[in-house]
XYZ file of C-alpha atoms in Angstrom:
479
model
C 58.603 -115.011 -52.872
C 57.446 -118.477 -51.870
C 53.788 -119.323 -51.534
C 52.655 -121.161 -48.427
C 49.696 -123.150 -47.191
C 48.420 -123.578 -43.683
C 49.495 -126.717 -41.897
C 45.973 -127.049 -40.500
C 42.894 -125.578 -42.145
C 41.307 -124.627 -38.807
C 44.113 -122.107 -38.201
C 42.296 -119.827 -40.644
C 39.886 -118.935 -37.807
C 42.595 -116.660 -36.396
C 42.270 -114.274 -39.352
C 38.923 -112.971 -38.053
C 40.418 -112.228 -34.645
C 43.487 -110.509 -36.095
C 41.421 -108.228 -38.342
C 39.139 -107.255 -35.456
C 42.154 -106.633 -33.209
C 43.788 -104.228 -35.667
C 40.505 -102.392 -36.293
C 39.925 -101.889 -32.561
C 43.568 -100.827 -32.168
C 42.970 -97.964 -34.599
C 39.898 -96.927 -32.591
C 41.887 -96.986 -29.366
C 44.538 -94.651 -30.779
C 41.929 -92.230 -32.180
C 40.354 -91.933 -28.720
C 43.799 -91.624 -27.173
C 44.555 -88.633 -29.386
C 41.189 -87.156 -28.447
C 42.136 -87.466 -24.771
C 45.523 -85.867 -25.364
C 43.828 -82.872 -26.992
C 41.208 -82.658 -24.229
C 44.049 -82.109 -21.737
C 44.794 -78.950 -23.723
C 41.346 -77.983 -25.055
C 39.078 -78.804 -22.158
C 35.738 -78.554 -23.984
C 36.830 -80.454 -27.124
C 33.919 -82.685 -28.292
C 31.957 -81.787 -25.147
C 29.221 -82.722 -24.300
C 29.114 -85.435 -26.965
C 32.283 -87.148 -25.694
C 33.229 -86.034 -22.172
C 36.763 -86.717 -20.966
C 35.737 -89.551 -18.626
C 33.879 -91.351 -21.421
C 36.746 -90.919 -23.911
C 39.169 -92.315 -21.345
C 36.862 -95.245 -20.632
C 36.598 -96.077 -24.342
C 40.376 -95.688 -24.823
C 41.297 -98.099 -22.018
C 38.492 -100.591 -22.727
C 39.436 -100.767 -26.416
C 43.026 -101.494 -25.373
C 41.924 -104.456 -23.260
C 39.454 -105.806 -25.826
C 41.750 -105.596 -28.848
C 44.585 -107.274 -26.957
C 42.191 -110.055 -25.929
C 41.204 -110.484 -29.587
C 44.918 -110.611 -30.427
C 45.634 -113.218 -27.743
C 42.698 -115.368 -28.855
C 43.640 -115.152 -32.520
C 47.233 -116.015 -31.684
C 46.081 -119.032 -29.677
C 43.860 -120.261 -32.494
C 46.820 -120.041 -34.884
C 49.473 -121.378 -32.516
C 47.690 -124.199 -30.676
C 46.825 -126.418 -33.683
C 50.417 -126.198 -34.905
C 51.904 -126.895 -31.484
C 49.405 -129.689 -30.751
C 49.888 -131.056 -34.291
C 46.147 -131.470 -34.769
C 43.166 -129.544 -36.058
C 41.362 -127.156 -33.720
C 38.685 -128.954 -31.707
C 35.845 -126.849 -33.155
C 36.499 -124.090 -35.712
C 32.746 -123.411 -35.912
C 32.575 -122.761 -32.163
C 35.547 -120.376 -32.473
C 33.718 -118.383 -35.168
C 30.492 -118.223 -33.132
C 32.403 -116.949 -30.079
C 34.152 -114.349 -32.236
C 30.876 -112.783 -33.360
C 29.424 -112.898 -29.841
C 32.507 -111.141 -28.448
C 32.623 -108.565 -31.249
C 28.928 -107.679 -31.020
C 29.043 -107.498 -27.208
C 32.153 -105.308 -27.314
C 30.693 -102.977 -29.944
C 27.399 -102.702 -28.047
C 29.273 -101.836 -24.848
C 31.338 -99.097 -26.522
C 28.184 -97.651 -28.112
C 26.539 -97.756 -24.692
C 29.405 -95.711 -23.222
C 29.133 -93.146 -26.017
C 25.354 -92.847 -26.368
C 23.954 -93.396 -22.874
C 24.877 -91.539 -19.661
C 26.951 -93.916 -17.541
C 24.556 -93.796 -14.548
C 21.632 -94.625 -16.854
C 23.629 -97.435 -18.461
C 24.295 -98.877 -14.995
C 20.580 -98.703 -14.175
C 19.542 -100.364 -17.450
C 22.066 -103.216 -17.218
C 21.314 -104.474 -13.722
C 24.049 -102.854 -11.695
C 21.616 -102.712 -8.763
C 21.561 -106.517 -8.735
C 25.333 -106.889 -8.596
C 27.304 -103.671 -8.284
C 30.350 -104.176 -10.508
C 30.474 -100.921 -12.505
C 32.329 -97.687 -11.864
C 35.831 -99.058 -11.290
C 38.708 -98.039 -13.560
C 39.350 -100.540 -16.399
C 36.410 -102.632 -15.116
C 33.662 -100.211 -16.120
C 31.878 -102.839 -18.251
C 28.161 -103.375 -17.524
C 27.171 -106.614 -15.806
C 25.859 -108.322 -19.013
C 29.165 -107.538 -20.741
C 31.173 -108.998 -17.865
C 29.029 -112.135 -17.920
C 29.470 -112.307 -21.705
C 33.244 -112.022 -21.354
C 33.231 -114.961 -18.930
C 31.089 -117.072 -21.284
C 33.295 -116.270 -24.291
C 36.467 -116.922 -22.260
C 35.194 -120.292 -21.000
C 34.129 -121.342 -24.497
C 37.486 -120.259 -25.919
C 39.413 -122.076 -23.185
C 37.337 -125.220 -23.686
C 38.107 -125.143 -27.409
C 41.857 -124.759 -27.128
C 42.165 -127.006 -24.048
C 40.427 -129.856 -25.882
C 42.754 -129.273 -28.828
C 45.822 -129.567 -26.596
C 44.434 -132.626 -24.800
C 43.897 -134.529 -28.038
C 47.233 -133.568 -29.529
C 50.911 -133.056 -28.785
C 51.889 -131.203 -25.613
C 54.718 -128.668 -25.871
C 56.190 -126.160 -23.452
C 54.878 -123.281 -25.555
C 51.286 -124.553 -25.675
C 51.215 -125.441 -21.964
C 52.627 -122.067 -20.876
C 50.141 -120.286 -23.144
C 47.298 -122.389 -21.758
C 48.341 -121.616 -18.185
C 48.431 -117.898 -18.963
C 45.032 -117.912 -20.648
C 43.371 -119.879 -17.846
C 44.951 -117.507 -15.321
C 43.596 -114.538 -17.272
C 40.057 -115.945 -17.080
C 40.278 -116.863 -13.387
C 41.699 -113.488 -12.325
C 38.899 -111.692 -14.192
C 36.370 -113.276 -11.816
C 37.544 -110.819 -9.131
C 35.909 -108.070 -11.223
C 32.579 -109.366 -9.900
C 33.721 -108.822 -6.297
C 32.960 -105.287 -5.138
C 32.973 -105.168 -1.316
C 31.777 -102.107 0.577
C 35.118 -101.874 2.372
C 37.269 -99.636 0.170
C 40.551 -101.310 1.149
C 39.288 -104.766 0.216
C 37.757 -103.338 -2.942
C 41.099 -101.936 -4.124
C 42.909 -105.135 -3.139
C 40.583 -107.310 -5.260
C 40.724 -104.732 -8.056
C 44.495 -105.120 -8.205
C 44.050 -108.896 -8.293
C 42.566 -108.347 -11.751
C 44.600 -105.432 -13.045
C 48.055 -106.249 -11.669
C 47.911 -110.047 -11.832
C 46.818 -109.709 -15.448
C 49.479 -107.375 -16.767
C 52.298 -108.320 -14.385
C 51.366 -111.967 -13.949
C 49.448 -114.248 -16.282
C 49.726 -111.971 -19.341
C 53.499 -112.339 -19.081
C 53.050 -116.094 -19.587
C 51.083 -115.365 -22.758
C 53.785 -112.915 -23.843
C 56.543 -115.485 -23.266
C 54.706 -118.226 -25.167
C 53.895 -116.040 -28.192
C 57.439 -114.656 -28.360
C 58.915 -118.164 -28.094
C 56.638 -119.424 -30.900
C 57.619 -116.621 -33.294
C 61.322 -117.157 -32.525
C 61.032 -120.939 -33.011
C 59.490 -120.389 -36.422
C 61.749 -117.584 -37.650
C 65.160 -118.661 -36.296
C 65.108 -122.458 -36.495
C 66.866 -122.691 -33.117
C 66.377 -126.020 -31.311
C 63.105 -126.096 -29.426
C 64.847 -127.508 -26.341
C 66.967 -124.353 -26.045
C 63.957 -122.058 -26.362
C 61.955 -124.162 -23.881
C 64.653 -123.778 -21.208
C 64.691 -120.015 -21.648
C 60.876 -119.931 -21.546
C 60.662 -121.870 -18.275
C 63.282 -119.635 -16.671
C 61.569 -116.422 -17.781
C 58.072 -117.407 -16.625
C 59.400 -118.601 -13.252
C 60.964 -115.201 -12.565
C 57.865 -113.449 -13.963
C 55.514 -115.275 -11.589
C 57.718 -115.057 -8.485
C 58.320 -111.332 -8.875
C 54.920 -110.477 -10.364
C 52.723 -112.125 -7.739
C 54.548 -110.677 -4.713
C 55.163 -107.478 -6.662
C 51.414 -106.837 -6.349
C 52.479 -105.327 -3.028
C 53.603 -102.115 -4.722
C 49.891 -101.309 -5.101
C 49.269 -101.974 -1.399
C 51.653 -99.292 -0.099
C 49.130 -96.621 0.876
C 45.647 -98.170 0.740
C 45.384 -99.260 4.383
C 47.070 -102.668 4.302
C 49.823 -103.660 6.806
C 53.131 -101.807 6.609
C 55.143 -104.918 5.726
C 53.773 -104.598 2.174
C 56.056 -101.585 1.724
C 59.024 -103.928 2.109
C 57.556 -106.885 0.209
C 56.263 -104.678 -2.596
C 59.486 -102.699 -2.895
C 61.833 -105.708 -2.890
C 59.924 -107.900 -5.333
C 58.923 -105.009 -7.567
C 62.580 -104.063 -7.831
C 63.170 -107.604 -9.156
C 60.418 -107.384 -11.784
C 62.749 -106.010 -14.503
C 64.743 -109.279 -14.340
C 62.369 -111.447 -16.438
C 62.110 -108.674 -19.029
C 65.890 -108.328 -19.179
C 66.094 -112.102 -19.584
C 63.536 -111.834 -22.398
C 65.779 -109.303 -24.148
C 68.803 -111.602 -23.826
C 66.635 -114.500 -25.003
C 65.451 -112.746 -28.177
C 68.897 -111.494 -29.200
C 70.510 -114.838 -28.366
C 68.013 -116.764 -30.495
C 68.408 -114.392 -33.442
C 72.215 -114.653 -33.249
C 72.033 -118.465 -33.105
C 69.499 -118.742 -35.909
C 69.894 -121.651 -38.300
C 67.973 -120.059 -41.138
C 67.333 -116.655 -42.649
C 63.560 -116.580 -42.545
C 62.053 -114.536 -45.378
C 59.757 -112.730 -42.913
C 62.282 -110.326 -41.398
C 59.520 -107.929 -40.343
C 58.219 -110.517 -37.861
C 61.744 -110.888 -36.451
C 61.959 -107.109 -35.962
C 58.619 -107.010 -34.109
C 59.739 -109.924 -31.901
C 63.075 -108.357 -30.987
C 61.333 -105.007 -30.496
C 58.948 -106.677 -28.039
C 61.794 -107.783 -25.796
C 63.635 -104.445 -25.857
C 60.637 -102.154 -25.448
C 59.080 -104.499 -22.895
C 62.228 -104.238 -20.788
C 62.265 -100.438 -21.074
C 58.551 -99.939 -20.377
C 57.639 -102.670 -17.905
C 61.135 -103.029 -16.461
C 63.033 -99.754 -16.389
C 60.105 -97.286 -16.305
C 58.381 -99.473 -13.746
C 61.478 -99.618 -11.569
C 62.019 -95.849 -11.454
C 58.932 -95.326 -9.289
C 58.229 -98.700 -7.698
C 60.085 -98.268 -4.382
C 57.685 -97.072 -1.691
C 59.654 -93.895 -0.708
C 59.561 -92.790 -4.362
C 56.046 -94.055 -5.071
C 54.787 -91.941 -2.163
C 55.322 -88.894 -4.417
C 54.813 -90.331 -7.910
C 51.780 -92.619 -7.501
C 49.010 -91.569 -9.883
C 51.153 -88.848 -11.462
C 52.107 -88.554 -15.124
C 55.114 -90.757 -14.321
C 52.616 -93.583 -13.852
C 51.038 -92.758 -17.216
C 54.472 -92.837 -18.884
C 55.191 -96.296 -17.431
C 51.742 -97.608 -18.367
C 51.925 -96.486 -21.996
C 55.413 -97.846 -22.659
C 54.827 -101.092 -20.746
C 51.645 -101.959 -22.652
C 53.199 -101.017 -25.971
C 56.434 -102.902 -25.412
C 55.142 -106.012 -23.711
C 51.753 -106.669 -25.309
C 51.057 -104.499 -28.348
C 54.306 -105.466 -30.029
C 54.026 -109.206 -29.324
C 50.504 -109.320 -30.792
C 51.723 -107.462 -33.888
C 54.711 -109.833 -34.086
C 52.296 -112.756 -34.106
C 50.069 -111.113 -36.722
C 53.130 -110.221 -38.814
C 54.248 -113.857 -38.820
C 50.860 -115.525 -39.241
C 48.928 -113.206 -41.553
C 51.098 -113.762 -44.667
C 50.665 -117.529 -44.257
C 46.931 -117.049 -43.770
C 46.999 -115.176 -47.093
C 48.881 -117.962 -48.888
C 52.533 -116.896 -48.777
C 55.435 -117.555 -46.460
C 56.173 -113.858 -46.017
C 54.974 -110.530 -47.319
C 56.750 -109.054 -50.363
C 59.983 -107.227 -49.603
C 58.407 -103.848 -50.371
C 55.561 -104.568 -47.935
C 58.041 -105.683 -45.274
C 60.042 -102.525 -45.766
C 56.922 -100.433 -45.138
C 56.076 -102.621 -42.152
C 59.548 -102.083 -40.662
C 59.198 -98.335 -41.174
C 55.891 -98.506 -39.309
C 57.655 -100.184 -36.381
C 60.188 -97.366 -36.125
C 57.588 -94.603 -36.578
C 55.312 -96.063 -33.892
C 58.205 -96.766 -31.531
C 59.702 -93.286 -31.885
C 56.227 -91.752 -31.512
C 55.690 -93.759 -28.344
C 59.129 -92.702 -27.112
C 58.235 -89.034 -27.615
C 54.986 -89.524 -25.691
C 56.689 -91.354 -22.835
C 59.498 -88.822 -22.451
C 56.923 -85.996 -22.482
C 54.839 -87.732 -19.816
C 57.945 -88.451 -17.746
C 58.956 -84.788 -17.865
C 55.405 -83.758 -16.991
C 55.359 -86.209 -14.090
C 58.651 -84.987 -12.632
C 57.498 -81.360 -12.809
C 54.112 -82.329 -11.353
C 55.784 -83.996 -8.353
C 58.103 -81.024 -7.867
C 55.342 -78.408 -7.929
C 52.417 -80.206 -6.366
C 53.578 -83.052 -4.140
C 57.024 -82.382 -2.693
C 56.520 -78.930 -1.126
C 55.486 -79.146 2.533
C 54.080 -75.607 2.369
C 52.327 -73.626 -0.353
C 52.204 -76.560 -2.786
C 50.706 -75.607 -6.135
C 47.082 -76.687 -6.663
C 46.252 -79.497 -9.060
C 44.741 -77.295 -11.787
C 47.500 -74.689 -11.596
C 50.029 -77.506 -11.873
C 48.251 -78.779 -14.973
C 48.657 -75.349 -16.565
C 52.410 -75.628 -16.023
C 52.479 -78.987 -17.867
C 50.924 -77.778 -21.126
C 54.259 -77.734 -22.972
C 54.732 -81.436 -22.205
C 51.123 -82.197 -23.148
C 51.608 -80.629 -26.588
C 54.692 -82.807 -27.093
C 52.619 -85.826 -26.073
C 50.022 -84.960 -28.718
C 52.791 -84.697 -31.324
C 54.034 -88.134 -30.298
C 50.478 -89.470 -30.524
C 50.035 -88.098 -34.047
C 53.323 -89.746 -35.018
C 52.165 -93.031 -33.479
C 48.901 -92.908 -35.447
C 50.893 -92.212 -38.626
C 52.995 -95.284 -37.890
C 49.892 -97.410 -37.349
C 48.369 -96.232 -40.628
C 51.691 -96.996 -42.328
C 51.467 -100.503 -40.901
C 47.972 -100.909 -42.338
C 49.150 -99.877 -45.807
C 51.708 -102.716 -45.791
C 48.814 -105.195 -46.088
C 47.954 -103.839 -49.536
C 51.426 -103.732 -51.123
C 52.062 -106.445 -53.676
C 55.333 -108.000 -54.860
C 57.785 -106.197 -57.088
C 58.303 -107.422 -60.642
C 61.445 -109.377 -59.668
C 59.710 -111.250 -56.834
C 58.402 -114.409 -58.459
C 56.128 -116.646 -56.457
C 57.279 -120.248 -56.139
C 55.026 -123.051 -55.017
C 55.144 -124.055 -51.398
C 55.586 -127.409 -49.873
C 52.550 -129.375 -48.637
C 48.945 -128.288 -48.634
C 46.592 -128.247 -45.677
C 45.876 -131.477 -43.956
C 42.245 -132.546 -44.136
C 40.329 -132.256 -40.875
C 40.573 -135.299 -38.672
C 37.485 -137.542 -38.410
C 35.112 -136.443 -35.706
C 36.461 -132.884 -35.507
C 33.786 -130.242 -36.088
């Protein structure tokens, strides 16, 4: 097992972000399991943690921990791609603590203060931004997110400007700037419900099916460059092709959320056609990952990172591509919108496209941050087992939700007469909900298995050998 040193000392900032991301990930899954049980045991943890609060915490933790993962990945990736130290490591650390404290305070506010009281205390009367799904954050938190995002973008943009420009760093930068700009629509809350939902989708859809896909492509390309040794020019061409298809289909694919909210009827055609094309960039990503691994010029010692990267492309295609396609056409979406089919797609898409790519980045970078090129073989073996346990657990959850969604549509939405009521339909789905809980328990077991891999040392026959060069000293004038 070869030791390793960071190419640039300022990359060590990313460790803070990665640790916070994994910790918040565990919290998200715990609240997800709580929600799954509340579907079956309605008064579980009530009134301490009502269902709506648990769901709010679950979804907000997902967003926050992924943002921590993206930021940590950028702080690791950008100095190496730009071939220069980070513009200000101190600023990055200050922003980390601001973001972490603000996020923790917001979650505690959800749990300890009634939501209406929280809105009153945090100035929602001044600018009404609360109460919308995924954007429930109080006004001070939203303002804090903007400040942290602008500071973060300033830091990495200045790093890129003073250093080398690569396709990976520029695509990542474009995705991160797009993420920040789209979030500004969360401050727009018009009284007209149609306009409100349209602007809401500008944040939610154009994040996860737009600019986040640029971040995904850049992170995946970086990991594959480092672990396969394939020529950068080849990877750059694939990256440009993938992000072009992602933006063309993703931006116009926003129309699949405009089907039935009062916008013109032509959106049923635009949304259906371009949404049907959205699996293409994810299929291309799958071909890209397998092609790069097959053409690899080296056997990188960190095979766990390679597994996470390939898993990202496959599960991203299944979740965002295939499961999105099955209910994206307007005649089908008329029956399935907001059903458990939507939940199945959402869970698998987020896991495949974003959870796995952040873990792939952590799996590649964290051993180097800890002074070795790769984790010991025993640790990697445990890490690979965690991938399969989490992926199978997620598969069980998604298949259960898909079955529940199909039955829900059949009983509640398709009949033209004597359709079953919502609550009676929910009673008929309990079998699927128990399976979902089982899948969730398995997923949590896989995540805990992943955490244990961080504490497994080398076997007796794995002798550490010194690495090549040490860290470069910070450049003059860099804080």
